[in-house]
Amino acid sequence: MQVMDPDRILERARSILQEEASAILRKKTQLGKQFVELVGRILDLPGRVVATGLGKSGIIGEKIAATLSSTGTPASFLKPVDALHGDLGALRAGDLLLAISNSGETEEVLAVAVAAKDLGIPLAAFTAPGSSLAREAEIVIDTGVEREACPLGLAPTASTTVTLAVGDALAMGLLEERGFTRDHYARFHPGGTLGQRLRLSVRDLMRRGDLLPQVRADAPLRAALSEMTVRDNLGVTLVTDAAGRLAGVITDGDLRRIFLSPVADGAKSALSQPVGDYMTRHPKVVEAEVSAAEALRIMEVKGITSVAVVDAFGRPEGILHLHDILGRGKVLV
């Protein structure tokens, strides 16, 4: 086995990451009117974005097309060689061709670009300014880099990373302009685990019965600590009043603050105090028929990892944890 120098390997790997990160940041300052024009053109597009590229650029083009399609912008990928042998017929009026070439001089990509223009298909390009492809295109997004991260300066590395990042920026810009939501994402991903869960209601995913941590407000704090630990270690307990209505919640974070507070007269003393003295009142709640996607949005906005589920009378029906939506943890479905 060849003797390796771990320090040298790590140093080289870190320098590659630094070079690629720097290339992306340099490109950040170069985005301008052409990028905005491309977003606007695609928003008004009656057809699809059809990406094309050869080699590594083609692989990046396939990923860009896939990201666009999954986030609300119809897109597909066309292999240049196949296009030149009959598949150019896949282009339709209303489409836009997005040609990707680092050098802008790839013969096959150029041939497809020219042929598409002859068919009246508008052309946008991710390429180097001043290249042959750039001269053919109506809209040019500069994806050129000063140098590749490859020590030999040959393998597409920084250039493909930059192109991929610009493609992501394009897709995300279109996503926001279209008002694309989690519900839309779920509809476009019916086969994915997250997509399936986002389509469910809170009732489908919430923990209830023996899995629901709850204590009375007059119970000692020790009981809340035990409850949040025993009930699948969620780190949160619902607190109810004498009528069984939700009065508040208490979390393991609350307990840490209680025991670290100079006001607390020792941990043993605090554990014997009523939960109601320390709970958070008026917690965020949802009803069981709310979508999982909406519950996830609430958690993100409020910066919380779980939400109480109550009925029309304010009585706890269950609790939904972030992991229940993301597919980690025990779930009753």
Short mmCIF file of C-alpha atoms in Angstrom, two decimals:
data_model
loop_
_atom_site.label_atom_id
_atom_site.label_comp_id
_atom_site.label_asym_id
_atom_site.label_seq_id
_atom_site.Cartn_x
_atom_site.Cartn_y
_atom_site.Cartn_z
CA MET A 1 0.00 0.00 0.00
CA GLN A 2 1.27 3.43 -0.93
CA VAL A 3 2.39 5.54 2.02
CA MET A 4 0.15 8.59 2.44
CA ASP A 5 0.70 11.89 4.21
CA PRO A 6 -2.62 12.66 5.97
CA ASP A 7 -1.72 16.32 6.55
CA ARG A 8 -0.90 16.85 2.89
CA ILE A 9 -4.13 15.15 1.78
CA LEU A 10 -6.25 17.31 4.08
CA GLU A 11 -4.42 20.46 3.10
CA ARG A 12 -5.03 19.76 -0.59
CA ALA A 13 -8.71 18.91 -0.02
CA ARG A 14 -9.25 22.10 1.98
CA SER A 15 -7.55 24.20 -0.67
CA ILE A 16 -9.83 22.71 -3.33
CA LEU A 17 -12.92 23.57 -1.27
CA GLN A 18 -11.58 27.06 -0.68
CA GLU A 19 -10.93 27.61 -4.38
CA GLU A 20 -14.40 26.44 -5.37
CA ALA A 21 -16.05 28.51 -2.64
CA SER A 22 -14.08 31.58 -3.74
CA ALA A 23 -15.13 31.01 -7.34
CA ILE A 24 -18.79 31.04 -6.32
CA LEU A 25 -18.37 34.20 -4.24
CA ARG A 26 -16.62 35.95 -7.11
CA LYS A 27 -19.52 35.03 -9.38
CA LYS A 28 -21.96 36.46 -6.84
CA THR A 29 -20.77 39.98 -7.57
CA GLN A 30 -20.96 39.45 -11.34
CA LEU A 31 -24.65 38.58 -11.56
CA GLY A 32 -26.59 41.45 -13.11
CA LYS A 33 -29.25 42.51 -15.57
CA GLN A 34 -28.87 39.45 -17.79
CA PHE A 35 -29.76 37.17 -14.88
CA VAL A 36 -32.85 39.26 -14.07
CA GLU A 37 -33.82 39.20 -17.75
CA LEU A 38 -33.52 35.41 -17.84
CA VAL A 39 -35.76 35.04 -14.79
CA GLY A 40 -38.35 37.31 -16.39
CA ARG A 41 -38.17 35.51 -19.73
CA ILE A 42 -38.70 32.11 -18.08
CA LEU A 43 -41.58 33.39 -15.96
CA ASP A 44 -43.38 34.45 -19.15
CA LEU A 45 -42.41 31.29 -21.02
CA PRO A 46 -45.41 29.34 -22.36
CA GLY A 47 -43.29 26.23 -22.87
CA ARG A 48 -40.34 24.59 -21.13
CA VAL A 49 -36.73 25.34 -20.38
CA VAL A 50 -34.70 22.80 -22.33
CA ALA A 51 -31.13 22.50 -21.09
CA THR A 52 -28.34 21.08 -23.20
CA GLY A 53 -24.64 20.49 -22.67
CA LEU A 54 -21.90 17.94 -23.30
CA GLY A 55 -19.71 16.02 -20.87
CA LYS A 56 -19.51 17.47 -17.37
CA SER A 57 -21.54 20.49 -18.49
CA GLY A 58 -24.22 18.08 -19.62
CA ILE A 59 -24.34 16.43 -16.22
CA ILE A 60 -24.75 19.86 -14.62
CA GLY A 61 -27.44 20.69 -17.18
CA GLU A 62 -29.40 17.58 -16.23
CA LYS A 63 -29.29 18.58 -12.59
CA ILE A 64 -30.40 22.15 -13.34
CA ALA A 65 -33.32 20.87 -15.42
CA ALA A 66 -34.32 18.50 -12.63
CA THR A 67 -34.19 21.26 -10.01
CA LEU A 68 -36.26 23.59 -12.19
CA SER A 69 -38.88 20.90 -12.79
CA SER A 70 -39.20 20.05 -9.11
CA THR A 71 -39.65 23.67 -8.07
CA GLY A 72 -42.36 24.80 -10.46
CA THR A 73 -40.59 25.51 -13.76
CA PRO A 74 -41.22 22.89 -16.49
CA ALA A 75 -37.83 21.79 -17.81
CA SER A 76 -36.08 18.92 -19.54
CA PHE A 77 -32.61 17.97 -20.78
CA LEU A 78 -31.64 17.38 -24.41
CA LYS A 79 -28.43 15.55 -25.25
CA PRO A 80 -26.61 17.49 -27.98
CA VAL A 81 -25.58 14.44 -30.00
CA ASP A 82 -29.10 13.03 -29.93
CA ALA A 83 -30.49 16.44 -30.86
CA LEU A 84 -28.30 16.54 -33.95
CA HIS A 85 -29.63 13.16 -35.01
CA GLY A 86 -33.36 13.75 -34.80
CA ASP A 87 -34.19 14.67 -31.22
CA LEU A 88 -34.15 18.38 -32.05
CA GLY A 89 -37.79 17.76 -32.87
CA ALA A 90 -38.41 17.68 -29.10
CA LEU A 91 -38.17 21.48 -29.11
CA ARG A 92 -41.50 23.26 -29.50
CA ALA A 93 -42.61 26.84 -30.03
CA GLY A 94 -42.68 28.49 -26.64
CA ASP A 95 -39.61 26.65 -25.33
CA LEU A 96 -36.31 28.25 -24.39
CA LEU A 97 -32.99 26.50 -24.96
CA LEU A 98 -30.45 26.86 -22.14
CA ALA A 99 -27.08 25.90 -23.59
CA ILE A 100 -24.28 25.17 -21.12
CA SER A 101 -20.62 25.18 -22.10
CA ASN A 102 -17.67 26.38 -20.04
CA SER A 103 -15.59 27.31 -23.06
CA GLY A 104 -18.50 28.23 -25.31
CA GLU A 105 -16.71 26.49 -28.16
CA THR A 106 -18.06 22.92 -27.89
CA GLU A 107 -18.99 22.03 -31.47
CA GLU A 108 -22.01 19.86 -30.68
CA VAL A 109 -23.53 22.44 -28.33
CA LEU A 110 -22.91 25.22 -30.83
CA ALA A 111 -24.55 23.18 -33.59
CA VAL A 112 -27.65 22.59 -31.44
CA ALA A 113 -27.79 26.28 -30.51
CA VAL A 114 -27.66 27.41 -34.13
CA ALA A 115 -30.22 24.81 -35.22
CA ALA A 116 -32.57 25.82 -32.40
CA LYS A 117 -32.32 29.48 -33.43
CA ASP A 118 -33.22 28.50 -36.96
CA LEU A 119 -36.37 26.94 -35.52
CA GLY A 120 -37.22 30.19 -33.76
CA ILE A 121 -36.33 28.90 -30.29
CA PRO A 122 -34.83 31.64 -28.04
CA LEU A 123 -31.37 30.85 -26.74
CA ALA A 124 -29.84 31.56 -23.32
CA ALA A 125 -26.35 30.41 -22.41
CA PHE A 126 -24.30 29.65 -19.31
CA THR A 127 -20.86 30.22 -20.74
CA ALA A 128 -17.83 32.46 -21.03
CA PRO A 129 -18.49 35.98 -22.39
CA GLY A 130 -17.12 36.58 -25.87
CA SER A 131 -17.25 32.89 -26.79
CA SER A 132 -18.91 31.60 -29.96
CA LEU A 133 -21.87 30.37 -27.91
CA ALA A 134 -22.21 33.74 -26.18
CA ARG A 135 -22.37 35.48 -29.56
CA GLU A 136 -25.26 33.25 -30.62
CA ALA A 137 -27.27 33.68 -27.42
CA GLU A 138 -29.86 36.35 -26.61
CA ILE A 139 -29.10 36.13 -22.91
CA VAL A 140 -25.65 35.27 -21.56
CA ILE A 141 -24.92 34.36 -17.95
CA ASP A 142 -21.20 34.46 -17.30
CA THR A 143 -20.21 31.19 -15.63
CA GLY A 144 -16.52 31.41 -16.52
CA VAL A 145 -13.90 31.08 -13.79
CA GLU A 146 -10.40 32.44 -13.40
CA ARG A 147 -9.00 28.96 -12.87
CA GLU A 148 -10.07 25.43 -12.14
CA ALA A 149 -9.53 23.96 -8.69
CA CYS A 150 -7.81 20.98 -10.35
CA PRO A 151 -4.04 21.12 -9.63
CA LEU A 152 -3.44 20.43 -13.32
CA GLY A 153 -5.88 23.13 -14.36
CA LEU A 154 -7.63 20.62 -16.60
CA ALA A 155 -10.51 18.78 -14.89
CA PRO A 156 -13.76 20.78 -14.73
CA THR A 157 -14.06 21.57 -11.02
CA ALA A 158 -14.58 25.22 -10.11
CA SER A 159 -16.35 25.84 -13.41
CA THR A 160 -18.91 23.07 -12.91
CA THR A 161 -19.44 24.09 -9.28
CA VAL A 162 -20.10 27.70 -10.29
CA THR A 163 -22.47 26.63 -13.08
CA LEU A 164 -24.39 24.39 -10.73
CA ALA A 165 -24.65 27.17 -8.12
CA VAL A 166 -25.88 29.69 -10.70
CA GLY A 167 -28.45 27.13 -11.85
CA ASP A 168 -29.64 26.73 -8.27
CA ALA A 169 -29.85 30.52 -7.93
CA LEU A 170 -31.97 30.63 -11.09
CA ALA A 171 -34.31 27.89 -9.87
CA MET A 172 -34.72 29.43 -6.42
CA GLY A 173 -35.31 32.88 -7.89
CA LEU A 174 -38.06 31.47 -10.09
CA LEU A 175 -39.48 29.53 -7.14
CA GLU A 176 -39.88 32.71 -5.09
CA GLU A 177 -41.27 34.77 -7.97
CA ARG A 178 -43.88 32.08 -8.65
CA GLY A 179 -44.90 31.91 -5.00
CA PHE A 180 -44.05 28.21 -4.99
CA THR A 181 -44.98 26.72 -1.58
CA ARG A 182 -44.41 23.57 0.43
CA ASP A 183 -47.83 22.34 -0.70
CA HIS A 184 -46.71 22.70 -4.32
CA TYR A 185 -43.47 20.90 -3.51
CA ALA A 186 -45.41 18.04 -1.91
CA ARG A 187 -47.59 17.70 -5.02
CA PHE A 188 -44.48 17.54 -7.22
CA HIS A 189 -42.87 14.90 -4.97
CA PRO A 190 -45.65 12.35 -4.30
CA GLY A 191 -43.17 9.47 -4.20
CA GLY A 192 -40.71 11.04 -1.77
CA THR A 193 -40.92 10.46 1.97
CA LEU A 194 -41.01 14.16 2.82
CA GLY A 195 -43.51 14.86 0.04
CA GLN A 196 -45.80 12.10 1.27
CA ARG A 197 -45.66 13.35 4.84
CA LEU A 198 -46.30 16.96 3.88
CA ARG A 199 -49.50 15.82 2.17
CA LEU A 200 -50.77 14.24 5.38
CA SER A 201 -52.68 16.01 8.13
CA VAL A 202 -51.41 16.60 11.64
CA ARG A 203 -53.81 13.87 12.84
CA ASP A 204 -51.96 11.33 10.68
CA LEU A 205 -48.60 12.09 12.28
CA MET A 206 -49.23 13.33 15.81
CA ARG A 207 -48.38 11.35 18.93
CA ARG A 208 -51.33 10.55 21.14
CA GLY A 209 -52.50 8.16 23.83
CA ASP A 210 -49.59 6.59 25.70
CA LEU A 211 -47.12 8.58 23.60
CA LEU A 212 -48.56 11.96 24.66
CA PRO A 213 -46.56 13.62 27.46
CA GLN A 214 -48.80 15.68 29.75
CA VAL A 215 -49.12 16.64 33.41
CA ARG A 216 -51.49 18.73 35.51
CA ALA A 217 -50.43 22.28 36.34
CA ASP A 218 -50.53 21.49 40.07
CA ALA A 219 -48.22 18.46 39.67
CA PRO A 220 -44.64 18.87 40.96
CA LEU A 221 -41.96 19.83 38.46
CA ARG A 222 -40.41 16.41 39.07
CA ALA A 223 -43.45 14.82 37.40
CA ALA A 224 -42.95 16.95 34.27
CA LEU A 225 -39.30 15.95 34.11
CA SER A 226 -40.27 12.28 34.36
CA GLU A 227 -43.04 12.63 31.78
CA MET A 228 -40.91 14.29 29.11
CA THR A 229 -38.23 11.64 29.63
CA VAL A 230 -40.48 8.56 29.68
CA ARG A 231 -42.73 9.55 26.75
CA ASP A 232 -40.17 8.83 24.04
CA ASN A 233 -37.82 11.49 25.43
CA LEU A 234 -39.40 14.31 23.45
CA GLY A 235 -38.04 16.97 25.76
CA VAL A 236 -41.42 18.65 26.15
CA THR A 237 -44.54 18.11 28.24
CA LEU A 238 -48.02 19.55 27.82
CA VAL A 239 -49.53 21.06 30.95
CA THR A 240 -53.29 20.94 31.57
CA ASP A 241 -55.60 22.69 34.00
CA ALA A 242 -58.18 21.08 36.28
CA ALA A 243 -60.70 20.94 33.42
CA GLY A 244 -58.27 19.11 31.14
CA ARG A 245 -57.62 22.11 28.88
CA LEU A 246 -54.13 23.00 27.68
CA ALA A 247 -52.68 25.56 30.09
CA GLY A 248 -49.09 25.65 28.86
CA VAL A 249 -45.99 23.66 28.02
CA ILE A 250 -42.67 23.07 29.68
CA THR A 251 -39.52 21.96 27.87
CA ASP A 252 -36.13 20.59 28.82
CA GLY A 253 -34.77 24.02 27.93
CA ASP A 254 -37.08 25.54 30.54
CA LEU A 255 -35.75 23.06 33.11
CA ARG A 256 -32.15 24.00 32.37
CA ARG A 257 -32.96 27.67 32.85
CA ILE A 258 -34.80 26.91 36.09
CA PHE A 259 -31.93 24.95 37.60
CA LEU A 260 -29.31 27.47 36.47
CA SER A 261 -31.28 30.45 37.73
CA PRO A 262 -29.92 32.11 40.88
CA VAL A 263 -33.55 32.51 41.98
CA ALA A 264 -34.02 28.74 42.27
CA ASP A 265 -33.42 27.57 45.85
CA GLY A 266 -31.57 24.45 44.80
CA ALA A 267 -32.61 21.78 42.29
CA LYS A 268 -34.30 19.62 44.92
CA SER A 269 -36.49 22.50 46.06
CA ALA A 270 -37.43 23.44 42.47
CA LEU A 271 -38.45 19.87 41.64
CA SER A 272 -41.10 19.96 44.32
CA GLN A 273 -42.72 23.17 43.04
CA PRO A 274 -45.89 23.10 40.89
CA VAL A 275 -45.35 22.85 37.13
CA GLY A 276 -47.74 25.78 36.69
CA ASP A 277 -45.23 28.11 38.29
CA TYR A 278 -42.69 27.50 35.53
CA MET A 279 -44.62 26.54 32.39
CA THR A 280 -44.84 28.66 29.24
CA ARG A 281 -48.42 29.88 28.95
CA HIS A 282 -50.33 30.30 25.68
CA PRO A 283 -48.14 27.98 23.60
CA LYS A 284 -48.54 27.65 19.86
CA VAL A 285 -51.20 25.06 19.00
CA VAL A 286 -52.77 23.54 15.89
CA GLU A 287 -55.86 21.51 15.17
CA ALA A 288 -55.59 17.92 14.04
CA GLU A 289 -56.99 18.61 10.56
CA VAL A 290 -54.27 21.13 9.70
CA SER A 291 -51.82 19.91 7.06
CA ALA A 292 -48.40 18.66 8.08
CA ALA A 293 -46.95 21.24 5.70
CA GLU A 294 -48.65 24.06 7.62
CA ALA A 295 -47.49 22.63 10.95
CA LEU A 296 -43.93 22.52 9.62
CA ARG A 297 -44.21 26.14 8.49
CA ILE A 298 -45.38 27.17 11.97
CA MET A 299 -42.46 25.37 13.59
CA GLU A 300 -40.00 27.09 11.29
CA VAL A 301 -41.52 30.56 11.82
CA LYS A 302 -41.71 30.17 15.59
CA GLY A 303 -38.36 28.42 15.94
CA ILE A 304 -39.86 25.45 17.80
CA THR A 305 -39.50 21.70 17.34
CA SER A 306 -42.94 20.58 18.51
CA VAL A 307 -46.49 21.88 18.58
CA ALA A 308 -49.49 20.92 20.72
CA VAL A 309 -52.62 19.58 19.01
CA VAL A 310 -55.90 20.57 20.67
CA ASP A 311 -59.59 19.98 20.04
CA ALA A 312 -62.31 22.62 19.76
CA PHE A 313 -62.48 22.87 23.57
CA GLY A 314 -58.76 23.45 23.99
CA ARG A 315 -58.08 19.94 25.30
CA PRO A 316 -54.87 18.19 24.17
CA GLU A 317 -55.38 15.57 21.47
CA GLY A 318 -51.76 15.00 20.67
CA ILE A 319 -48.37 16.51 20.03
CA LEU A 320 -46.45 16.78 16.74
CA HIS A 321 -42.66 16.81 16.74
CA LEU A 322 -40.46 17.99 13.87
CA HIS A 323 -38.98 14.51 13.57
CA ASP A 324 -42.46 13.08 13.00
CA ILE A 325 -42.73 15.14 9.83
CA LEU A 326 -39.18 14.52 8.67
CA GLY A 327 -39.60 10.77 9.16
CA ARG A 328 -37.38 10.23 12.19
CA GLY A 329 -38.87 8.85 15.39
CA LYS A 330 -41.89 6.73 16.26
CA VAL A 331 -44.98 7.73 14.32
CA LEU A 332 -48.54 6.47 14.43
CA VAL A 333 -49.80 6.55 10.85
#
